[in-house]
């Protein structure tokens, strides 16, 4: 990383801010004792602005954690002296709808106060300037690296010349690489606006490639400068390369959206990959298994209204059990009688789906039910200015991977999985080897349904939970399974991801609905080319 | 030499023989005469059939024709289409476009050419695919052609690639789902969400008049009768035997030299045209066509009409459609909560206990002369197996 | 063998004869043969079902194919009838048609008929209708829609009914026939197609001894006027046919000759006949 020479301290621009240099010297001095801090705070209430300024400097010098909050409040006009309590310096804070005075030193609640009880501590312009510098310095020297980075970014966003010496000083002292990097950027931004030609060019070099929107603004301003053609050109070039990088990140973002859509599709379809893919049962009630999973989430949240944060951890096993049992009941009562008759199975399970929809309508209501999203699922993780990943999508992807791996483990590593594969490959042989095929059928269908229920829990976080939830996903689910190749879990995975990503990449060009239509048309055509999907088994066994 | 089947008795005549056929055609044509006459009775007569009921039953007749179309492909050729609602809806849209053009400048916005929804969406001129729909003959041609061409193209690709069984069912469902999404878009120029409605005239006659309602009923009954005869002709012909052969042993038919895909495309296209005609007659009687008709559930519902009535029996499909829809009209008014339970149970019970539907049950109970369906009709003990 | 008239390109039309795929007059080993397989291989998921298989069937010949399970007998039939495309090799019919370029229907219409191991008849059709559909005819869609049974067809069907001893069962639904009756009906259907080459997969499977004997007799009759390839496990059956035998093993020809010759072959005894 390019370092800017520190010899800049002697420059005339800086000389105008000797007061700040003084401040810097103060900063490097040893912190004073606690009772000095109290005295300094009390001085803030002095009539004289000079004394107040002295107090501000003392507070900065103190190195005390409380200084930042106090000085911020002072700057914002939210610091008061309490007339009825010996003019103690306080914040005012609303507690239970009434204003309470809070001692700035002890953070003790001094009780409710009337409007007239507090006197605002005033500041003038000179003091305001000192405060601003002091606060910037305090933050740059904070013990918390995140605060230091935030302070550096604040400077970058609004590069005012007086901050330069502070930043330069801070860079020298900084030990943390991340913070130093942020400080370097801030320094470059400052130099780009205030340095000489050479420094400006160097600063452009430093800033180019950054993914911070504030940097783009700084560079944009530089690029617009007519006076210095070289600088403008360099800034233009930097911006162009940033644009390139931005488009890469946009691509990554689209990919992320696509993968998360693929994860949703996979969660919706993976249960079907078992019931249809492995068992060959055309389960048109699969969508309703998703729906039941989503409703289970709703019921769980109703039962534990005070622990919504944890509700999903309860809902996942609950949904698995509920839909799994419903699946077993359906298999034993109806589907069992229809093996070998796929079209009849399709119709019967469709009947079941109508039944379940109406049951949910009758028990709950025809309306959508409110399912709460826990706080930890909201918000996003910003990789940089061009790319941020929302937590709910991230969690869906992670959850999807976990579910998929768990399913693979069940199929490959458990006795049930072994029996399942045995029964689906050669029922008669499995039966003659003592496997209770009926029981395996029921458990397999239960597993597929249970997994669908888990998918429903995930969907409840993304879409409306209502009686029609299943209808919206049934076609998609079948498309994914058929596209990926029946009987092949990895095919389902690849199918879901491909369709999700393809959908999201088309959306900017075509709009969401047309993208979806195109994907459907693509699959219809694809099935013509490869009737057995992406990962098809071939050979004589398949034909029969 | 005695010959085996009605095929020897002549083309159309052969298609119209058989007790079930005679009864079915008699009932349809009887209704075509009786219902309009009863409707024309003076008010207050105890036998008066209200116009509302005439249109309701006209709607059922359209559904029956649609069921016939599905039975032709499913019952006779083993193609379970879960997308026939799409052909029905396309026929309906073609008719709807004609009816929209008939409104002329009497719309809310009074535009001489553009339908209201286009004016509302700020369209400046008629999209090219709306040209010609002011002409009744052209519109009727499109009623048959649009579903026919879609079915031909779809079938050509699907059947040539030997997409069969549930895979075919699933992609037909995807087809109608894609169309559903497409027709919901305002940009498509078919009225988006609201579809086409507020019709006024048909061939210059007021759609709301009793006479036109009666006329539409008669037209529906005749279409059903003709559709029935056409299906009967196809299924009793030598081609019909090939269809059944394909249904029962597709690869055997191939090794015998039959180009299975051609037969499938033929029957699928014919079926789609019948469905389109049903849709075209349906729209003026219900007064609206919207994208909801493309919903996959509609297409699956048709299948249950056929399954209940008895697939592989043409009259079974007709009576299945009538029975389920009459039940639906009753239940959705009297017990709206129960209807889906009822329909769901119907699906399950029919597939479990009536695999050949009611018609199959009848023929198992040794009623003679019931069609050429699933092999039960003329089964007799043979050999020492 | 009848003389070959001008080829008809429409495979679905009454085809009579097959189109030229390899330029006529080009010197080829296939000349004069009815069916010529050269160096044919096919794999399924890495498993070589057919491995460099070569074989020649002469016009009018009857040939028996034997071999253990998985030797590639059925796959070979699949290749000849167009169900499976070989990965490599030539399959030439009548010395001029590359069968690998045609599908099942086209190949059937060129005069190659196939009987499956498991009897496959149209179960919901009557015996009569089964034969009617099998009759050699213009199998295109629209002609089929309008054609009525002709006198000639009636006569032909009656002949076939007599030959296969199903005369009393003409109106019976094929699904209710016994196993042996179905086998015979299928052979009858094969004859109705009037093919030049019949591929018959295990005709005696599941038959009583008496039925087996009858079947052998019937096949020998058929062989008078047709070329026939029979796949069979039953050695007595093959002995009663008294024809040249080809032994398949692991997808290629292990031995060829009379039954006595191949029975004496040490390798054949090892892999198939057992000691």
Tab-separated table of N, CA and C in Angstrom, chain B residues 183-303:
chain	number	residue	atom	x	y	z
B	183	UNK	N	-50.271	-14.553	-20.053
B	183	UNK	CA	-51.521	-13.817	-20.257
B	183	UNK	C	-51.835	-12.877	-19.107
B	184	UNK	N	-51.183	-13.084	-17.961
B	184	UNK	CA	-51.357	-12.126	-16.871
B	184	UNK	C	-50.681	-10.795	-17.176
B	185	UNK	N	-49.755	-10.791	-18.094
B	185	UNK	CA	-49.013	-9.564	-18.372
B	185	UNK	C	-49.853	-8.622	-19.215
B	186	UNK	N	-49.873	-7.374	-18.811
B	186	UNK	CA	-50.593	-6.372	-19.601
B	186	UNK	C	-49.979	-6.214	-20.981
B	187	UNK	N	-48.653	-6.367	-21.052
B	187	UNK	CA	-47.946	-6.155	-22.314
B	187	UNK	C	-48.398	-7.097	-23.416
B	188	UNK	N	-48.996	-8.225	-23.020
B	188	UNK	CA	-49.388	-9.202	-24.024
B	188	UNK	C	-50.509	-8.681	-24.923
B	189	UNK	N	-51.267	-7.717	-24.411
B	189	UNK	CA	-52.346	-7.174	-25.223
B	189	UNK	C	-53.613	-8.009	-25.188
B	190	UNK	N	-53.806	-8.744	-24.107
B	190	UNK	CA	-55.054	-9.506	-23.964
B	190	UNK	C	-55.780	-9.132	-22.673
B	191	UNK	N	-55.587	-7.901	-22.236
B	191	UNK	CA	-56.338	-7.429	-21.086
B	191	UNK	C	-55.756	-7.826	-19.750
B	192	UNK	N	-54.591	-8.473	-19.740
B	192	UNK	CA	-53.905	-8.800	-18.487
B	192	UNK	C	-54.803	-9.555	-17.524
B	193	UNK	N	-54.658	-9.167	-16.262
B	193	UNK	CA	-55.392	-9.771	-15.165
B	193	UNK	C	-56.899	-9.884	-15.402
B	194	UNK	N	-57.482	-8.814	-15.953
B	194	UNK	CA	-58.941	-8.780	-16.091
B	194	UNK	C	-59.434	-9.570	-17.276
B	195	UNK	N	-58.575	-9.828	-18.212
B	195	UNK	CA	-58.998	-10.562	-19.396
B	195	UNK	C	-59.914	-9.733	-20.274
B	196	UNK	N	-60.745	-10.410	-21.037
B	196	UNK	CA	-61.652	-9.740	-21.950
B	196	UNK	C	-63.071	-9.912	-21.426
B	197	UNK	N	-63.803	-8.803	-21.347
B	197	UNK	CA	-65.170	-8.889	-20.824
B	197	UNK	C	-65.987	-7.686	-21.310
B	198	UNK	N	-67.161	-7.502	-20.734
B	198	UNK	CA	-68.091	-6.443	-21.152
B	198	UNK	C	-68.523	-6.600	-22.607
B	199	UNK	N	-68.692	-7.848	-23.028
B	199	UNK	CA	-69.124	-8.081	-24.408
B	199	UNK	C	-70.552	-7.579	-24.597
B	200	UNK	N	-70.874	-7.236	-25.854
B	200	UNK	CA	-72.223	-6.757	-26.133
B	200	UNK	C	-72.936	-7.595	-27.179
B	201	UNK	N	-72.289	-7.703	-28.352
B	201	UNK	CA	-72.993	-8.338	-29.464
B	201	UNK	C	-72.256	-9.567	-29.961
B	202	UNK	N	-73.035	-10.452	-30.563
B	202	UNK	CA	-72.456	-11.566	-31.310
B	202	UNK	C	-73.134	-11.545	-32.660
B	203	UNK	N	-72.370	-11.367	-33.711
B	203	UNK	CA	-72.930	-11.271	-35.068
B	203	UNK	C	-74.013	-10.198	-35.145
B	204	UNK	N	-73.850	-9.152	-34.343
B	204	UNK	CA	-74.816	-8.064	-34.398
B	204	UNK	C	-76.022	-8.236	-33.490
B	205	UNK	N	-76.151	-9.397	-32.856
B	205	UNK	CA	-77.292	-9.602	-31.945
B	205	UNK	C	-76.849	-9.382	-30.509
B	206	UNK	N	-77.765	-8.846	-29.723
B	206	UNK	CA	-77.451	-8.546	-28.331
B	206	UNK	C	-77.217	-9.845	-27.551
B	207	UNK	N	-76.012	-9.945	-26.988
B	207	UNK	CA	-75.633	-11.171	-26.261
B	207	UNK	C	-76.543	-11.470	-25.085
B	208	UNK	N	-77.154	-10.409	-24.521
B	208	UNK	CA	-77.945	-10.640	-23.318
B	208	UNK	C	-79.380	-11.047	-23.614
B	209	UNK	N	-79.726	-11.050	-24.917
B	209	UNK	CA	-81.117	-11.384	-25.240
B	209	UNK	C	-81.341	-12.876	-25.100
B	210	UNK	N	-82.571	-13.240	-24.782
B	210	UNK	CA	-82.913	-14.653	-24.602
B	210	UNK	C	-82.658	-15.441	-25.879
B	211	UNK	N	-82.960	-14.820	-27.011
B	211	UNK	CA	-82.795	-15.516	-28.290
B	211	UNK	C	-81.364	-15.946	-28.516
B	212	UNK	N	-80.417	-15.034	-28.273
B	212	UNK	CA	-78.998	-15.358	-28.476
B	212	UNK	C	-78.565	-16.430	-27.486
B	213	UNK	N	-79.074	-16.339	-26.276
B	213	UNK	CA	-78.738	-17.351	-25.262
B	213	UNK	C	-79.208	-18.728	-25.712
B	214	UNK	N	-80.440	-18.745	-26.242
B	214	UNK	CA	-80.958	-20.024	-26.746
B	214	UNK	C	-80.096	-20.510	-27.917
B	215	UNK	N	-79.778	-19.573	-28.789
B	215	UNK	CA	-78.957	-19.928	-29.952
B	215	UNK	C	-77.616	-20.519	-29.536
B	216	UNK	N	-77.013	-19.889	-28.523
B	216	UNK	CA	-75.715	-20.392	-28.061
B	216	UNK	C	-75.853	-21.780	-27.448
B	217	UNK	N	-76.968	-21.989	-26.756
B	217	UNK	CA	-77.195	-23.315	-26.175
B	217	UNK	C	-77.287	-24.361	-27.285
B	218	UNK	N	-78.091	-24.018	-28.318
B	218	UNK	CA	-78.258	-24.966	-29.428
B	218	UNK	C	-76.904	-25.205	-30.105
B	219	UNK	N	-76.152	-24.123	-30.296
B	219	UNK	CA	-74.841	-24.268	-30.937
B	219	UNK	C	-73.937	-25.173	-30.114
B	220	UNK	N	-73.986	-25.001	-28.787
B	220	UNK	CA	-73.142	-25.840	-27.927
B	220	UNK	C	-73.551	-27.291	-28.037
B	221	UNK	N	-74.874	-27.533	-28.031
B	221	UNK	CA	-75.363	-28.910	-28.119
B	221	UNK	C	-74.965	-29.523	-29.449
B	222	UNK	N	-75.106	-28.738	-30.516
B	222	UNK	CA	-74.724	-29.269	-31.826
B	222	UNK	C	-73.226	-29.526	-31.893
B	223	UNK	N	-72.457	-28.603	-31.340
B	223	UNK	CA	-71.002	-28.796	-31.346
B	223	UNK	C	-70.641	-30.058	-30.588
B	224	UNK	N	-71.316	-30.259	-29.467
B	224	UNK	CA	-71.047	-31.458	-28.682
B	224	UNK	C	-71.415	-32.713	-29.474
B	225	UNK	N	-72.582	-32.669	-30.116
B	225	UNK	CA	-73.014	-33.830	-30.893
B	225	UNK	C	-72.032	-34.109	-32.028
B	226	UNK	N	-71.651	-33.045	-32.737
B	226	UNK	CA	-70.710	-33.235	-33.846
B	226	UNK	C	-69.347	-33.702	-33.334
B	227	UNK	N	-68.924	-33.101	-32.225
B	227	UNK	CA	-67.664	-33.521	-31.636
B	227	UNK	C	-67.712	-34.987	-31.244
B	228	UNK	N	-68.854	-35.379	-30.704
B	228	UNK	CA	-69.013	-36.776	-30.302
B	228	UNK	C	-68.918	-37.685	-31.516
B	229	UNK	N	-69.630	-37.296	-32.600
B	229	UNK	CA	-69.602	-38.126	-33.806
B	229	UNK	C	-68.185	-38.184	-34.366
B	230	UNK	N	-67.508	-37.035	-34.354
B	230	UNK	CA	-66.138	-37.013	-34.876
B	230	UNK	C	-65.238	-37.941	-34.062
B	231	UNK	N	-65.344	-37.849	-32.744
B	231	UNK	CA	-64.511	-38.698	-31.887
B	231	UNK	C	-64.865	-40.167	-32.088
B	232	UNK	N	-66.130	-40.391	-32.210
B	232	UNK	CA	-66.603	-41.763	-32.420
B	232	UNK	C	-66.057	-42.291	-33.753
B	233	UNK	N	-66.097	-41.424	-34.759
B	233	UNK	CA	-65.581	-41.827	-36.061
B	233	UNK	C	-64.099	-42.170	-35.967
B	234	UNK	N	-63.372	-41.307	-35.308
B	234	UNK	CA	-61.924	-41.538	-35.186
B	234	UNK	C	-61.653	-42.808	-34.400
B	235	UNK	N	-62.357	-42.963	-33.282
B	235	UNK	CA	-62.002	-44.080	-32.397
B	235	UNK	C	-62.454	-45.426	-32.945
B	236	UNK	N	-63.490	-45.421	-33.779
B	236	UNK	CA	-63.905	-46.706	-34.329
B	236	UNK	C	-63.208	-47.006	-35.650
B	237	UNK	N	-62.481	-46.052	-36.172
B	237	UNK	CA	-61.769	-46.295	-37.425
B	237	UNK	C	-60.550	-47.171	-37.163
B	238	UNK	N	-59.907	-47.560	-38.236
B	238	UNK	CA	-58.686	-48.353	-38.080
B	238	UNK	C	-57.625	-47.538	-37.351
B	239	UNK	N	-57.643	-46.216	-37.604
B	239	UNK	CA	-56.716	-45.340	-36.877
B	239	UNK	C	-56.980	-45.405	-35.374
B	240	UNK	N	-58.268	-45.461	-35.029
B	240	UNK	CA	-58.611	-45.554	-33.617
B	240	UNK	C	-58.027	-46.799	-32.976
B	241	UNK	N	-58.020	-47.884	-33.747
B	241	UNK	CA	-57.429	-49.123	-33.227
B	241	UNK	C	-55.931	-48.930	-33.006
B	242	UNK	N	-55.300	-48.179	-33.906
B	242	UNK	CA	-53.873	-47.913	-33.719
B	242	UNK	C	-53.666	-47.103	-32.444
B	243	UNK	N	-54.547	-46.120	-32.226
B	243	UNK	CA	-54.411	-45.304	-31.018
B	243	UNK	C	-54.445	-46.181	-29.772
B	244	UNK	N	-55.401	-47.091	-29.748
B	244	UNK	CA	-55.504	-47.973	-28.579
B	244	UNK	C	-54.275	-48.874	-28.496
B	245	UNK	N	-53.803	-49.314	-29.653
B	245	UNK	CA	-52.583	-50.132	-29.673
B	245	UNK	C	-51.417	-49.349	-29.088
B	246	UNK	N	-51.309	-48.078	-29.452
B	246	UNK	CA	-50.236	-47.232	-28.929
B	246	UNK	C	-50.391	-47.055	-27.431
B	247	UNK	N	-51.638	-46.865	-27.003
B	247	UNK	CA	-51.898	-46.690	-25.574
B	247	UNK	C	-51.426	-47.917	-24.790
B	248	UNK	N	-51.724	-49.111	-25.335
B	248	UNK	CA	-51.467	-50.328	-24.568
B	248	UNK	C	-50.046	-50.852	-24.742
B	249	UNK	N	-49.462	-50.670	-25.918
B	249	UNK	CA	-48.120	-51.215	-26.161
B	249	UNK	C	-47.445	-50.353	-27.215
B	250	UNK	N	-46.910	-49.227	-26.723
B	250	UNK	CA	-46.375	-48.246	-27.670
B	250	UNK	C	-45.230	-48.806	-28.498
B	251	UNK	N	-44.297	-49.485	-27.847
B	251	UNK	CA	-43.121	-49.885	-28.621
B	251	UNK	C	-43.483	-51.030	-29.573
B	252	UNK	N	-44.465	-51.872	-29.194
B	252	UNK	CA	-44.923	-52.908	-30.119
B	252	UNK	C	-45.457	-52.280	-31.403
B	253	UNK	N	-46.214	-51.178	-31.244
B	253	UNK	CA	-46.761	-50.503	-32.428
B	253	UNK	C	-45.637	-49.991	-33.317
B	254	UNK	N	-44.618	-49.487	-32.668
B	254	UNK	CA	-43.474	-48.999	-33.442
B	254	UNK	C	-42.822	-50.126	-34.230
B	255	UNK	N	-42.584	-51.252	-33.545
B	255	UNK	CA	-41.916	-52.366	-34.225
B	255	UNK	C	-42.809	-52.981	-35.285
B	256	UNK	N	-44.084	-52.632	-35.246
B	256	UNK	CA	-44.987	-53.098	-36.281
B	256	UNK	C	-44.958	-52.140	-37.470
B	257	UNK	N	-44.334	-50.992	-37.279
B	257	UNK	CA	-44.191	-50.074	-38.403
B	257	UNK	C	-45.053	-48.830	-38.310
B	258	UNK	N	-45.736	-48.664	-37.165
B	258	UNK	CA	-46.551	-47.449	-37.027
B	258	UNK	C	-45.695	-46.320	-36.506
B	259	UNK	N	-45.809	-45.196	-37.151
B	259	UNK	CA	-45.071	-44.023	-36.708
B	259	UNK	C	-45.879	-43.373	-35.586
B	260	UNK	N	-45.604	-43.843	-34.375
B	260	UNK	CA	-46.421	-43.489	-33.217
B	260	UNK	C	-46.562	-41.983	-33.060
B	261	UNK	N	-45.451	-41.269	-33.284
B	261	UNK	CA	-45.503	-39.822	-33.046
B	261	UNK	C	-46.509	-39.136	-33.968
B	262	UNK	N	-46.651	-39.634	-35.206
B	262	UNK	CA	-47.613	-39.016	-36.112
B	262	UNK	C	-49.043	-39.209	-35.595
B	263	UNK	N	-49.300	-40.401	-35.110
B	263	UNK	CA	-50.642	-40.661	-34.586
B	263	UNK	C	-50.920	-39.787	-33.372
B	264	UNK	N	-49.913	-39.672	-32.533
B	264	UNK	CA	-50.115	-38.869	-31.324
B	264	UNK	C	-50.326	-37.401	-31.670
B	265	UNK	N	-49.510	-36.904	-32.596
B	265	UNK	CA	-49.658	-35.505	-32.984
B	265	UNK	C	-51.044	-35.291	-33.569
B	266	UNK	N	-51.486	-36.225	-34.401
B	266	UNK	CA	-52.796	-36.083	-35.017
B	266	UNK	C	-53.883	-35.988	-33.952
B	267	UNK	N	-53.878	-36.943	-33.032
B	267	UNK	CA	-54.980	-36.996	-32.080
B	267	UNK	C	-54.888	-35.850	-31.077
B	268	UNK	N	-53.656	-35.462	-30.759
B	268	UNK	CA	-53.470	-34.348	-29.825
B	268	UNK	C	-53.975	-33.047	-30.450
B	269	UNK	N	-53.659	-32.855	-31.737
B	269	UNK	CA	-54.095	-31.645	-32.421
B	269	UNK	C	-55.610	-31.624	-32.560
B	270	UNK	N	-56.167	-32.739	-32.977
B	270	UNK	CA	-57.624	-32.805	-33.110
B	270	UNK	C	-58.287	-32.486	-31.781
B	271	UNK	N	-57.746	-33.064	-30.742
B	271	UNK	CA	-58.297	-32.848	-29.413
B	271	UNK	C	-58.205	-31.374	-29.011
B	272	UNK	N	-57.071	-30.748	-29.337
B	272	UNK	CA	-56.895	-29.335	-28.995
B	272	UNK	C	-57.904	-28.471	-29.745
B	273	UNK	N	-58.181	-28.824	-30.997
B	273	UNK	CA	-59.149	-28.051	-31.773
B	273	UNK	C	-60.532	-28.171	-31.129
B	274	UNK	N	-60.890	-29.383	-30.734
B	274	UNK	CA	-62.180	-29.566	-30.062
B	274	UNK	C	-62.235	-28.726	-28.785
B	275	UNK	N	-61.134	-28.744	-28.033
B	275	UNK	CA	-61.090	-27.953	-26.800
B	275	UNK	C	-61.236	-26.465	-27.110
B	276	UNK	N	-60.582	-26.019	-28.204
B	276	UNK	CA	-60.680	-24.615	-28.591
B	276	UNK	C	-62.109	-24.231	-28.933
B	277	UNK	N	-62.794	-25.103	-29.657
B	277	UNK	CA	-64.186	-24.828	-30.012
B	277	UNK	C	-65.040	-24.750	-28.747
B	278	UNK	N	-64.780	-25.662	-27.822
B	278	UNK	CA	-65.516	-25.626	-26.554
B	278	UNK	C	-65.302	-24.286	-25.861
B	279	UNK	N	-64.051	-23.823	-25.848
B	279	UNK	CA	-63.744	-22.542	-25.218
B	279	UNK	C	-64.465	-21.387	-25.901
B	280	UNK	N	-64.510	-21.440	-27.232
B	280	UNK	CA	-65.138	-20.358	-27.988
B	280	UNK	C	-66.635	-20.281	-27.682
B	281	UNK	N	-67.283	-21.421	-27.494
B	281	UNK	CA	-68.713	-21.400	-27.186
B	281	UNK	C	-68.964	-21.024	-25.727
B	282	UNK	N	-67.967	-21.300	-24.907
B	282	UNK	CA	-68.082	-21.049	-23.467
B	282	UNK	C	-68.073	-19.545	-23.173
B	283	UNK	N	-67.169	-18.825	-23.846
B	283	UNK	CA	-66.941	-17.418	-23.498
B	283	UNK	C	-68.190	-16.538	-23.635
B	284	UNK	N	-68.922	-16.578	-24.758
B	284	UNK	CA	-70.100	-15.709	-24.831
B	284	UNK	C	-71.181	-16.083	-23.812
B	285	UNK	N	-71.178	-17.318	-23.349
B	285	UNK	CA	-72.215	-17.718	-22.401
B	285	UNK	C	-71.894	-17.309	-20.968
B	286	UNK	N	-70.594	-17.221	-20.642
B	286	UNK	CA	-70.253	-16.757	-19.298
B	286	UNK	C	-69.875	-15.280	-19.289
B	287	UNK	N	-69.609	-14.719	-20.478
B	287	UNK	CA	-69.407	-13.281	-20.570
B	287	UNK	C	-68.007	-12.796	-20.218
B	288	UNK	N	-67.067	-13.695	-20.008
B	288	UNK	CA	-65.712	-13.239	-19.676
B	288	UNK	C	-64.711	-14.340	-20.001
B	289	UNK	N	-63.507	-13.932	-20.365
B	289	UNK	CA	-62.390	-14.877	-20.440
B	289	UNK	C	-61.194	-14.187	-19.801
B	290	UNK	N	-60.580	-14.830	-18.816
B	290	UNK	CA	-59.392	-14.233	-18.197
B	290	UNK	C	-58.322	-15.298	-17.976
B	291	UNK	N	-57.114	-14.862	-17.591
B	291	UNK	CA	-56.000	-15.821	-17.541
B	291	UNK	C	-56.233	-16.969	-16.568
B	292	UNK	N	-57.163	-16.794	-15.626
B	292	UNK	CA	-57.450	-17.860	-14.677
B	292	UNK	C	-57.788	-19.170	-15.366
B	293	UNK	N	-58.314	-19.078	-16.594
B	293	UNK	CA	-58.664	-20.305	-17.317
B	293	UNK	C	-57.429	-21.146	-17.630
B	294	UNK	N	-56.256	-20.518	-17.606
B	294	UNK	CA	-55.021	-21.267	-17.886
B	294	UNK	C	-54.482	-21.992	-16.654
B	295	UNK	N	-55.075	-21.702	-15.496
B	295	UNK	CA	-54.512	-22.255	-14.255
B	295	UNK	C	-54.426	-23.778	-14.334
B	296	UNK	N	-53.289	-24.336	-13.927
B	296	UNK	CA	-53.111	-25.792	-14.018
B	296	UNK	C	-54.246	-26.568	-13.356
B	297	UNK	N	-54.801	-26.019	-12.270
B	297	UNK	CA	-55.838	-26.765	-11.556
B	297	UNK	C	-57.058	-26.991	-12.455
B	298	UNK	N	-57.364	-26.024	-13.311
B	298	UNK	CA	-58.504	-26.209	-14.221
B	298	UNK	C	-58.299	-27.420	-15.111
B	299	UNK	N	-57.076	-27.523	-15.652
B	299	UNK	CA	-56.803	-28.629	-16.556
B	299	UNK	C	-56.909	-29.967	-15.830
B	300	UNK	N	-56.456	-29.980	-14.587
B	300	UNK	CA	-56.502	-31.249	-13.852
B	300	UNK	C	-57.950	-31.601	-13.534
B	301	UNK	N	-58.749	-30.559	-13.291
B	301	UNK	CA	-60.154	-30.822	-12.993
B	301	UNK	C	-60.844	-31.523	-14.168
B	302	UNK	N	-60.484	-31.113	-15.393
B	302	UNK	CA	-61.085	-31.781	-16.559
B	302	UNK	C	-60.812	-33.275	-16.505
B	303	UNK	N	-59.576	-33.587	-16.100
B	303	UNK	CA	-59.189	-34.989	-16.077
B	303	UNK	C	-60.093	-35.782	-15.125
